[in-house]
XYZ file of C-alpha atoms in Angstrom:
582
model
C -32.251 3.211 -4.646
C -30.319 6.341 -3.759
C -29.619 7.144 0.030
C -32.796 9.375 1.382
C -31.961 12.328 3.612
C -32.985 10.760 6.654
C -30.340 7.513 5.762
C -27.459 9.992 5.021
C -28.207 11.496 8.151
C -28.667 7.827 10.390
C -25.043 7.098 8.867
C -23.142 9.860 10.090
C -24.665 9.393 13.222
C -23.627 6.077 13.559
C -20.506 7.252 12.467
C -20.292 10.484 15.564
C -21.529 8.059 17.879
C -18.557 5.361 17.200
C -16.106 8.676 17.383
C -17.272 9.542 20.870
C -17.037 6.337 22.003
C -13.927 5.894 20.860
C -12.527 9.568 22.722
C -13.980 8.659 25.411
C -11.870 5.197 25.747
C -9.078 7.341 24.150
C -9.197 9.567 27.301
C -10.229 6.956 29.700
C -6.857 5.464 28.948
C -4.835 8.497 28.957
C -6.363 9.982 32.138
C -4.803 6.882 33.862
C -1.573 7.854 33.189
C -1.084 9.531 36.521
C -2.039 6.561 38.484
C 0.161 4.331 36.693
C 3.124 6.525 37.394
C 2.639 6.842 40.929
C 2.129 3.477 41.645
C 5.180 2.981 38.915
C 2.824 -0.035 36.979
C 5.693 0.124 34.200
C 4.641 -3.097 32.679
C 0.957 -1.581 32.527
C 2.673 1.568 30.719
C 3.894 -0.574 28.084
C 0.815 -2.917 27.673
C -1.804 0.163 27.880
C 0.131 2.023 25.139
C -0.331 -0.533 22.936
C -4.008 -0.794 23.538
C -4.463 2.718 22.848
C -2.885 2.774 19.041
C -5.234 -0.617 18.724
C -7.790 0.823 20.001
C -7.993 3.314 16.666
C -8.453 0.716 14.344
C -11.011 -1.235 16.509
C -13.243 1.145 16.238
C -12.889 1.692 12.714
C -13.716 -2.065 11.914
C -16.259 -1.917 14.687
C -18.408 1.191 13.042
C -18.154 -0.334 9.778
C -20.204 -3.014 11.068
C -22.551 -1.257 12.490
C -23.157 0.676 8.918
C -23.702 -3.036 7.465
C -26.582 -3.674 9.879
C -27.864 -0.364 9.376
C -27.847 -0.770 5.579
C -29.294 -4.714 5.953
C -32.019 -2.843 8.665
C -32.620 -1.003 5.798
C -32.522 -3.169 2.671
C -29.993 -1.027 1.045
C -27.425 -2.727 -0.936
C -23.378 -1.018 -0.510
C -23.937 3.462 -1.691
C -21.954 4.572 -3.889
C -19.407 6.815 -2.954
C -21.131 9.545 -4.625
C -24.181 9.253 -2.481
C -21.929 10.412 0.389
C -21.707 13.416 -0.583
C -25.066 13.885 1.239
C -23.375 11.838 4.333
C -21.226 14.601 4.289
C -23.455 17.286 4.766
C -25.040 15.549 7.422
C -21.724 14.422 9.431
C -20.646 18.471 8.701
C -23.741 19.208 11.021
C -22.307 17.541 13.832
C -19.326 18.243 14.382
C -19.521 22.538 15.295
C -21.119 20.564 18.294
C -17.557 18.962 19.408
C -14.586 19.754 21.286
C -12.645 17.610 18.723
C -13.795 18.742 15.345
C -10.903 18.008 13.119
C -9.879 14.505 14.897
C -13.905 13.609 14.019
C -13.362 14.650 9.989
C -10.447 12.353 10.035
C -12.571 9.082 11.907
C -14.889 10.229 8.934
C -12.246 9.745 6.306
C -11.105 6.811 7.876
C -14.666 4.525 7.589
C -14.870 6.518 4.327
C -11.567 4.548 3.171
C -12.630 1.331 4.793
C -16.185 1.408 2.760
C -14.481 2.048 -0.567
C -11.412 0.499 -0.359
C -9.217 3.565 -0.784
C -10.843 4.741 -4.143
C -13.004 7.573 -4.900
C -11.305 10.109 -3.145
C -12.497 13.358 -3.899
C -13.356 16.408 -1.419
C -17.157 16.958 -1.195
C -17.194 12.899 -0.262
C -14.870 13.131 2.677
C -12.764 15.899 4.142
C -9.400 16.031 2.313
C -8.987 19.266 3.332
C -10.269 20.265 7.270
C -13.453 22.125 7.449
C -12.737 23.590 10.584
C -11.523 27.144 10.441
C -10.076 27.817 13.469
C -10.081 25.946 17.279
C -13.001 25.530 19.282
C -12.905 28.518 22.036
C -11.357 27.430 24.865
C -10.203 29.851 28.148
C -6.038 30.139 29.263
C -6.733 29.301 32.100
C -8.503 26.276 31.591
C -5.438 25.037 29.405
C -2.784 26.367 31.606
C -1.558 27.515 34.776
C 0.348 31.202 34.443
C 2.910 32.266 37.513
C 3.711 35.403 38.199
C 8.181 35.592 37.847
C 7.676 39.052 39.448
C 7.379 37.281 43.323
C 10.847 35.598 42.992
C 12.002 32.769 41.369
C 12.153 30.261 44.645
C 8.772 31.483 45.531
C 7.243 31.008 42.106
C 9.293 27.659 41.343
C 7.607 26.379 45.070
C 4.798 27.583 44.044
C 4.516 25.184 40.879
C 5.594 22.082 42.347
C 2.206 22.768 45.213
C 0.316 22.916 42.054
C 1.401 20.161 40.383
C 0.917 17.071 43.442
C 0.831 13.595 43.144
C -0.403 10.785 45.814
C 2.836 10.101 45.872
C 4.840 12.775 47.822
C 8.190 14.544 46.472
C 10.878 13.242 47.939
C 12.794 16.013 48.816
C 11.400 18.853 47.703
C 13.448 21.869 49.067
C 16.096 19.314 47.048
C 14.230 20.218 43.541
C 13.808 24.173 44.285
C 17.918 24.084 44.531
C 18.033 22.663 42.057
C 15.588 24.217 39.313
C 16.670 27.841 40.528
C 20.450 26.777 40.135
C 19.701 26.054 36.778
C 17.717 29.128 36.161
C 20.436 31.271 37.698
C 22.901 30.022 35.837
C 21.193 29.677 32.585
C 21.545 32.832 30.907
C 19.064 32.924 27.852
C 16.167 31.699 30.747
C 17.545 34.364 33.271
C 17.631 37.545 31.364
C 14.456 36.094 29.739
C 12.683 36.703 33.302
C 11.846 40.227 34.162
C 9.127 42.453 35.719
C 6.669 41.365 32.894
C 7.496 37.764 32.410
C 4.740 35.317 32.475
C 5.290 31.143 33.306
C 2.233 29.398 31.605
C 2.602 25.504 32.306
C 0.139 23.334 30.799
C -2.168 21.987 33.664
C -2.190 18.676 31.950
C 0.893 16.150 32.510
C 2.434 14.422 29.940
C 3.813 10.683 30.598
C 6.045 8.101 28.878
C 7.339 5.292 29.920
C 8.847 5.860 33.774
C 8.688 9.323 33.034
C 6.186 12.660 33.775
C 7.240 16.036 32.037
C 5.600 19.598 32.705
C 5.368 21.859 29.553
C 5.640 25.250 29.867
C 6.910 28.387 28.511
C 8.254 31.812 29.695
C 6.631 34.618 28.149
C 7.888 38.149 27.880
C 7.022 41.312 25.711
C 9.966 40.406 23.243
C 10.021 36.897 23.323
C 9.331 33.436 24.285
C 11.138 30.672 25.673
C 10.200 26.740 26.144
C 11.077 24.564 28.936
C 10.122 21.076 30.643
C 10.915 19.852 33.739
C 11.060 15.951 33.741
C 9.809 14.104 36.918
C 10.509 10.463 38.184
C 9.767 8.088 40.533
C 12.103 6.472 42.658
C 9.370 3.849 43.974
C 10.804 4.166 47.122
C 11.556 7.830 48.680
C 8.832 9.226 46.180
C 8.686 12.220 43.248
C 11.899 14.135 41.992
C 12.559 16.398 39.372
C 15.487 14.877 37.487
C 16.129 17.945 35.434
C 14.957 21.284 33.981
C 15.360 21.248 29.871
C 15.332 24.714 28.743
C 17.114 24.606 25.132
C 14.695 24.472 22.241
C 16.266 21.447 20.762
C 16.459 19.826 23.755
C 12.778 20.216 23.888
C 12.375 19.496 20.622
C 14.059 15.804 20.843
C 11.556 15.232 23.887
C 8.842 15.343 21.487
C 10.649 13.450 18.487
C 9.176 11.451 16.295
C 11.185 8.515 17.447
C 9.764 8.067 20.834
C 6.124 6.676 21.812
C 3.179 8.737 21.899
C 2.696 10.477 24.862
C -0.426 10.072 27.333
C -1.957 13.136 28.293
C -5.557 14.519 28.562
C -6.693 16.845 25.845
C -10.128 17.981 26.024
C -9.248 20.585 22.994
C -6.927 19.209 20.925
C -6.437 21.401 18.584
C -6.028 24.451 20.695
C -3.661 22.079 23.107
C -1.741 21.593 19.865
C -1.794 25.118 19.226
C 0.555 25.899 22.718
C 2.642 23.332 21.913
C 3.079 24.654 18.512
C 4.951 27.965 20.048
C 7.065 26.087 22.064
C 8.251 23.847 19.028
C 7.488 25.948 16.194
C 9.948 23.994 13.620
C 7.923 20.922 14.213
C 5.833 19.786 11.720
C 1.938 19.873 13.159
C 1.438 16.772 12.025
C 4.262 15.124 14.201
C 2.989 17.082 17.507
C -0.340 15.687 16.639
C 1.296 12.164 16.263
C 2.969 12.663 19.423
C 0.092 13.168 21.566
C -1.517 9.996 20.163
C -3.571 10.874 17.332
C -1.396 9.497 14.659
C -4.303 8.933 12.290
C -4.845 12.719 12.496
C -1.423 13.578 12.051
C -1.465 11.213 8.916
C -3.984 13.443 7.703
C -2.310 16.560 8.700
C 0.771 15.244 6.927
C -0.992 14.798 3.300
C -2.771 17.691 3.298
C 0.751 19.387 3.879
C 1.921 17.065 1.361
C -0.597 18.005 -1.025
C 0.203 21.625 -0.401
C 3.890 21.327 -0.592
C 3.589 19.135 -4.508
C 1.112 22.667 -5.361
C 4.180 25.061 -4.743
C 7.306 22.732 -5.912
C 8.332 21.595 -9.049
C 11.345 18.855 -8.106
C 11.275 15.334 -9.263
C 11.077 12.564 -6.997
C 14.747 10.389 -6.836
C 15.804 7.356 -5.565
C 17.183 7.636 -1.766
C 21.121 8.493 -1.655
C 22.447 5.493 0.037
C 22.881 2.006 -0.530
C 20.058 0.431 -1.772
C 18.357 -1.991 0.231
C 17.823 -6.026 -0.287
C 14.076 -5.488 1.324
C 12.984 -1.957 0.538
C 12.992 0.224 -2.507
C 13.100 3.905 -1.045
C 12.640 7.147 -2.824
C 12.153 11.253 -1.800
C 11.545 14.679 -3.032
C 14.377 16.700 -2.664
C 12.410 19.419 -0.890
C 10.641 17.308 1.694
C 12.336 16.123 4.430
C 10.493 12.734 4.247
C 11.026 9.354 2.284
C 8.862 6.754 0.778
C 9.386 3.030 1.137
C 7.897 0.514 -0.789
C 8.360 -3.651 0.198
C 9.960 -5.089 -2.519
C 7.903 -8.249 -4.407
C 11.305 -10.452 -4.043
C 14.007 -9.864 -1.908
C 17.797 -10.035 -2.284
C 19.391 -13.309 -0.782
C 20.069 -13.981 2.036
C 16.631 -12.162 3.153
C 14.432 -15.056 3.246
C 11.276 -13.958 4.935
C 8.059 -13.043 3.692
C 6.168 -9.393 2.560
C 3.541 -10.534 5.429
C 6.409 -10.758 8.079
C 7.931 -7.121 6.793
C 4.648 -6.083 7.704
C 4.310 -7.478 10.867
C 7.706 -6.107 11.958
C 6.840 -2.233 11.005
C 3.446 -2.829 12.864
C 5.534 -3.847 15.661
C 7.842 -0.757 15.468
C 4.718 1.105 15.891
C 2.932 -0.167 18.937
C 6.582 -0.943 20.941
C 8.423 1.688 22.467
C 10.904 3.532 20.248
C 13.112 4.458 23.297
C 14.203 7.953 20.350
C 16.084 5.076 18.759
C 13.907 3.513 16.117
C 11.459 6.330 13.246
C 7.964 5.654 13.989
C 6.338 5.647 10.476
C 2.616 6.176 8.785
C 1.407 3.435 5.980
C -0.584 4.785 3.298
C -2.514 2.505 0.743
C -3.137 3.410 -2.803
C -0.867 6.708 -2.988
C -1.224 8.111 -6.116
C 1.342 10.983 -7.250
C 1.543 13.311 -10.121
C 3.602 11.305 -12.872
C 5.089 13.915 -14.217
C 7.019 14.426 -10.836
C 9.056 11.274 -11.055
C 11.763 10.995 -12.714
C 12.010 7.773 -15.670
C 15.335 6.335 -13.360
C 12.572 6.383 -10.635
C 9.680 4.773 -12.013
C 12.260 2.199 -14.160
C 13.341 0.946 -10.958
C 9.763 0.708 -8.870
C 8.783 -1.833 -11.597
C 11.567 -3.295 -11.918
C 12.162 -4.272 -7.989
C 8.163 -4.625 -6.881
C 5.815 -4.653 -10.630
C 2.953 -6.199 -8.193
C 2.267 -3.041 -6.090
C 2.721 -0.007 -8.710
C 0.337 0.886 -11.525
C 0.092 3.724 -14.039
C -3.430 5.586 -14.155
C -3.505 7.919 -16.484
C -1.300 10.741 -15.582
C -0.771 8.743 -11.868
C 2.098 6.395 -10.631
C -0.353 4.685 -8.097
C 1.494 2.906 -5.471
C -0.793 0.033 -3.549
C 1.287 0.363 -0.390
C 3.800 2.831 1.082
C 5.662 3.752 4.445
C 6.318 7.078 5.097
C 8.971 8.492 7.363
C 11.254 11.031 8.221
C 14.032 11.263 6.388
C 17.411 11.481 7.557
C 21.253 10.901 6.478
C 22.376 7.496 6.376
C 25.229 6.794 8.947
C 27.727 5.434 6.052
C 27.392 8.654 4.436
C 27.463 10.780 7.207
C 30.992 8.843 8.606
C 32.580 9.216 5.493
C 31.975 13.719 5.740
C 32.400 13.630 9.723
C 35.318 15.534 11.635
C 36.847 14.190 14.560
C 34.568 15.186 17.154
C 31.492 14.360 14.787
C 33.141 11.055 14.165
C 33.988 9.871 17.886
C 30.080 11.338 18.823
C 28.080 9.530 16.128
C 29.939 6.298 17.119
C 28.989 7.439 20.691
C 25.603 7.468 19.406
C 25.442 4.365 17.280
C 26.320 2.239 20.196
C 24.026 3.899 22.599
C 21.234 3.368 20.149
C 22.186 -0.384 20.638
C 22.026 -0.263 23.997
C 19.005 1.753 24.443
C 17.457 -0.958 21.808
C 18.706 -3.309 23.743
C 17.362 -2.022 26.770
C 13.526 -1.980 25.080
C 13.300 -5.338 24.676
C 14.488 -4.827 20.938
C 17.588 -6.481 18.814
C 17.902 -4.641 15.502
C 19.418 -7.778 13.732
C 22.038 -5.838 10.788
C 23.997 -3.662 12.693
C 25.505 -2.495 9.437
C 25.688 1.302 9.042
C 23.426 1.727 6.689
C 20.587 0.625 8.163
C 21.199 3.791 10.930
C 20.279 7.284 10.256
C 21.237 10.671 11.590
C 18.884 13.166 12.930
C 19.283 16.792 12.201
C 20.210 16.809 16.157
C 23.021 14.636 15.660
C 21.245 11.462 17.333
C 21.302 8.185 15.659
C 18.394 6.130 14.391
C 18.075 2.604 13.850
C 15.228 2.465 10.307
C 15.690 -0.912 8.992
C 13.123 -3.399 10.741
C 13.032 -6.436 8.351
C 15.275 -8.454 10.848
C 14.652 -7.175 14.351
C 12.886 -9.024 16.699
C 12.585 -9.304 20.844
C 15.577 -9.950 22.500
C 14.172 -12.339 24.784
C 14.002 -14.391 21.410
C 17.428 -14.449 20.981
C 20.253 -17.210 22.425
C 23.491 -14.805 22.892
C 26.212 -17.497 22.960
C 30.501 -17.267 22.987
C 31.740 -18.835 20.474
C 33.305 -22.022 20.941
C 37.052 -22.533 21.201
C 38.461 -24.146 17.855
C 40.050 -27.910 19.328
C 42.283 -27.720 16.498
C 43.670 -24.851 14.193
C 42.217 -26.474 10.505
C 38.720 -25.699 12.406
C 39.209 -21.814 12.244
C 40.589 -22.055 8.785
C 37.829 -23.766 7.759
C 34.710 -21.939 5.420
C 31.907 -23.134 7.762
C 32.080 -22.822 11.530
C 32.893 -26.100 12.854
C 30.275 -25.648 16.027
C 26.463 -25.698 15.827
C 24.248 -22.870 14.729
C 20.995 -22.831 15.597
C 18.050 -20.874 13.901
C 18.217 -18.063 17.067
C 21.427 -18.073 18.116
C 23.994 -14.989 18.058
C 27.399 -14.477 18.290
C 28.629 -10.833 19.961
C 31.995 -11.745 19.240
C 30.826 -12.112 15.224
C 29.453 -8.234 15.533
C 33.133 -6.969 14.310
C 31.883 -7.633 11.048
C 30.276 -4.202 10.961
C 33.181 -2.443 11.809
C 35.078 -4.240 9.239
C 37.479 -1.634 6.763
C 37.136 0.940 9.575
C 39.711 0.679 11.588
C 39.919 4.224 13.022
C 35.468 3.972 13.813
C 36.368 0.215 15.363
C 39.378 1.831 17.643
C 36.825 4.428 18.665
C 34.046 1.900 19.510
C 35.820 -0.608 20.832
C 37.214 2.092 23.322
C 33.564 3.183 24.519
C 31.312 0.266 23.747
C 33.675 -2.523 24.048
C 30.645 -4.729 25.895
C 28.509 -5.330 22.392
C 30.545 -7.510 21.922
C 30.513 -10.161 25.241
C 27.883 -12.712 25.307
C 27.201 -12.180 28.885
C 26.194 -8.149 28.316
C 23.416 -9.487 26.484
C 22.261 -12.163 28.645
C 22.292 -9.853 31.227
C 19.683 -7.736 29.878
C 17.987 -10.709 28.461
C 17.760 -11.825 32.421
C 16.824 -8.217 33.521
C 13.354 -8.085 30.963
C 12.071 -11.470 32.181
C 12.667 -10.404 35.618
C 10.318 -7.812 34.297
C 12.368 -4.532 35.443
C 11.807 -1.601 33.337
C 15.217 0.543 32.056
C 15.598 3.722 32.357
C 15.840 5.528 28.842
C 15.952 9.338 29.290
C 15.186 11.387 26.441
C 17.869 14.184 27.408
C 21.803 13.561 28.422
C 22.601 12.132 31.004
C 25.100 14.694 31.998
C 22.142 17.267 32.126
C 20.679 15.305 34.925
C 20.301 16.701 38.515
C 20.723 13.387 40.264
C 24.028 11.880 37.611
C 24.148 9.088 40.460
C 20.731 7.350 39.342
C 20.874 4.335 37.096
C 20.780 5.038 33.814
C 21.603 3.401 30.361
């Protein structure tokens, strides 16, 4: 018996109800934030983060359920997808009423996918393509604060940090007015930006991460725009400080890079939240400031509908990845999209010995833990289906050839069962190999700090070769190989054991015990190995990698439960260059 009007209607009610409850947790979490960095709960910022990216999914499985007691309530057997069509139309009526339209459509899709298993996909079921035409109304000055640069720039700089209190007190505040005007006054793209007709606006809400709170904000002008931040911390003893003012647009841009953890900040509009942030980063991809903020299932969406827009006015042929291929992952892109595909293989190359399950498990862990801008957060897809026509014959030759089990040919689609997409970026052996001196010395810089910083997270990336390390179009390097990391509490760092006579280090097999966890920093030359001029350079700067006791150190620091500092900025554009730092 088909679904009756009334039914279509009960299930996307069912369906808006499990969405509000699920924004309101989403919030409820978020909203928290500010507590949490006063009283500096770091531990509780790490745990609560990865309660809110769980708490997506929850619902998901939790609404489904409640459609299955509906339909038993009911004595209906499973719809067919067709018959939501009409669910549609019902759900459609709902959501003019929200504050959140477009994040709704995609909790839609998402119970949509769940109930039929990825299949059926068409528009008038579900909303491939948003409904909403523009962002619910909201006021300026219910999304932002606006100064007035006219009154003086110590005046109007006091006048922000008044506005923008904590229970916590600043610690020195007349300290932080030095030192934000200095840098305005000295800045010359933010000082001739102010004038007689300049406009601040700062976002009223605060974003946090990790140990960290940042105001958002932008100068405004007749001619032109211009994006800042001004990080804050928390000593825990002396109270608030602003540890810098970040005024360049990539600078601002790396803040909000889609290698760091999702932000937690309130956002009773989303979309026209997004759209300020969108003018302050306008070579951002809206699905990645979407991400950012925490709705990476709607920035999944955003992504594919751009996707699907970008395959409409292109013609190139998907390719295998330039680099060196890899024993776990078969990876391919589109010349014209700045993104790659990655597909688990069905067997892997020796000596990989673990499972497809544990892959898994190690990308999910990528996802809730916190990136620290060193690791590519990524979006899974199931059942991708592209155009056939688009890939080339090298392409599809090697998908079946390296994982037959999860790629199938329906009618004019290569279907693909499951897929990671990320952003794509240069592989560090290629870039080396093009590098200049100063390129050279800084990526090596780079490669070791993204170690460290790793490190510093809790996280041990395992291969330290350089091809599992990519380059950002900011220069920063990314670690994007996760079949072998894994905690660093897990890990025993040991010294290797002096030989007692010289037949031992001749030997093929080490002639000391080696047990399942251990590591050997000394061993780590291996990646440097045929590189003599990159192992001068990193021996010079991060000559510690490779001692045993550097590692235990940090191993000691995590259980003690203290909390690293990981800036997303330089250090060197720090006001305070004496605080710790990593």
């Amino acid at each position: 018996m088909p679904l009756s009007r009334a039914q279509a209607a009960k299930i996307a009610h069912i369906m808006d109800a499990g969405f509000t409850e699920y924004r309101s947790q989403f919030e409820h979490i978020s909203s928290g934030a500010k507590q949490r960095f006063e009283q500096a709960l770091w531990q509780q910022v790490q745990a609560i983060g990865m309660r809110r990216i769980d708490l997506y999914g929850e619902m998901v499985t939790e609404v489904t359920k409640r459609l299955d007691l509906f339909r038993s309530a009911e004595n209906l057997g499973q719809e067919k997808a067709r018959e939501w069509v009409a669910v549609k139309l019902e759900f459609e009526k709902l959501t003019p009423q929200r504050t959140d339209p477009e994040l709704a459509e995609t909790f839609y899709n998402s119970i949509f996918c769940r109930t039929f298993r990825h299949r059926a996909l068409r528009e008038h079921r579900m909303f491939l393509f948003s409904s909403t035409e523009q962002a619910p109304k909201v006021l300026a000055q219910d999304m932002y604060r606006q100064y007035d640069a006219s009154q003086g720039v110590v005046s109007m700089v006091n006048e922000i940090l008044e506005d923008y209190k904590f229970s916590v007190p600043y610690a020195n505040k007349r300290l932080d007015v030095i030192n934000l005007v200095r840098i305005i006054k000295h800045n010359t793209d933010f000082r001739m930006a102010i004038g007689a007709q300049t406009r601040v606006q700062i976002l009223k809400s605060i974003f946090y991460r990790n140990k960290g709170a940042y105001l958002v904000g932008q100068l405004v002008n007749p001619s032109h725009s211009q994006p800042f931040i001004i990080p804050l911390l928390n000593d825990e003893t002396q109270g608030i400080y602003t540890d810098t003012l970040i005024t360049d647009p990539d600078d601002v841009s790396i803040i909000f890079s889609f290698t760091r953890s999702y932000f937690m900040v309130e956002t009773p509009v989303p979309a026209a939240f997004v759209g300020f942030l969108q003018q302050i980063l306008p070579a951002k991809p809206l699905a990645e400031i979407y991400t950012n903020i925490g709705f990476y299932k709607h920035g999944k969406s955003v992504f594919m509908r751009d996707y699907l827009h970008h395959m409409d006015d292109s013609d190139d042929q998907f390719i295998i990845a330039p680099g060196i291929k890899g024993m776990v992952m078969s990876v391919f892109t589109l010349p014209s999209l700045d993104i790659v595909f990655k597909i688990i293989k069905d067997k892997f190359a020796p000596p990989k010995a673990m499972s497809k399950a544990v892959v898994k498990e190690k990308y999910r862990l990528v996802k809730v833990h916190d990136r620290v801008g060193r690791m590519a957060d990524t979006q899974e897809f199931k059942h991708f289906a592209f155009a056939k026509h688009r890939f080339s014959q090298e392409l599809i030759d090697e998908l079946f050839a390296v994982a037959p089990s999860m790629i199938h040919i329906v009618d004019e689609y290569v279907v693909i069962e499951q897929l990671y997409v990320e952003r794509r970026m240069i592989p560090l052996n290629i870039y080396i190999d093009t590098a200049s001196d100063e390129q050279l010395y800084d990526v090596i810089d780079e490669y070791g700090n993204a170690i460290k910083q790793l490190a510093a997270a809790n996280i041990f990336p395992g291969d330290m070769l350089f091809k599992n390390f990519g380059v950002t179009r900011h220069g920063r390097v990314v670690f994007y190989d996760y079949d072998e990391i894994c905690y660093l509490t897990e890990c025993n760092f040991r010294k290797i054991p002096e030989a007692m006579y010289p037949e031992q280090e001749l030997a093929s097999e080490p002639w000391y015990s080696v047990g399942p966890y251990d590591v050997f920093p000394e061993e780590f030359h291996v990646f440097l190995a045929g590189r003599p001029r990159i192992a001068k350079i990193f021996r010079q700067i991060h000559s510690d990698i490779f001692d045993a006791d550097y590692w235990q150190s940090l191993q000691r620091d995590i259980v003690d439960g203290q909390v690293k500092d990981v800036f997303p900025y330089r250090r060197n554009k720090r006001f305070l260059s004496s605080k710790a730092s990593v």
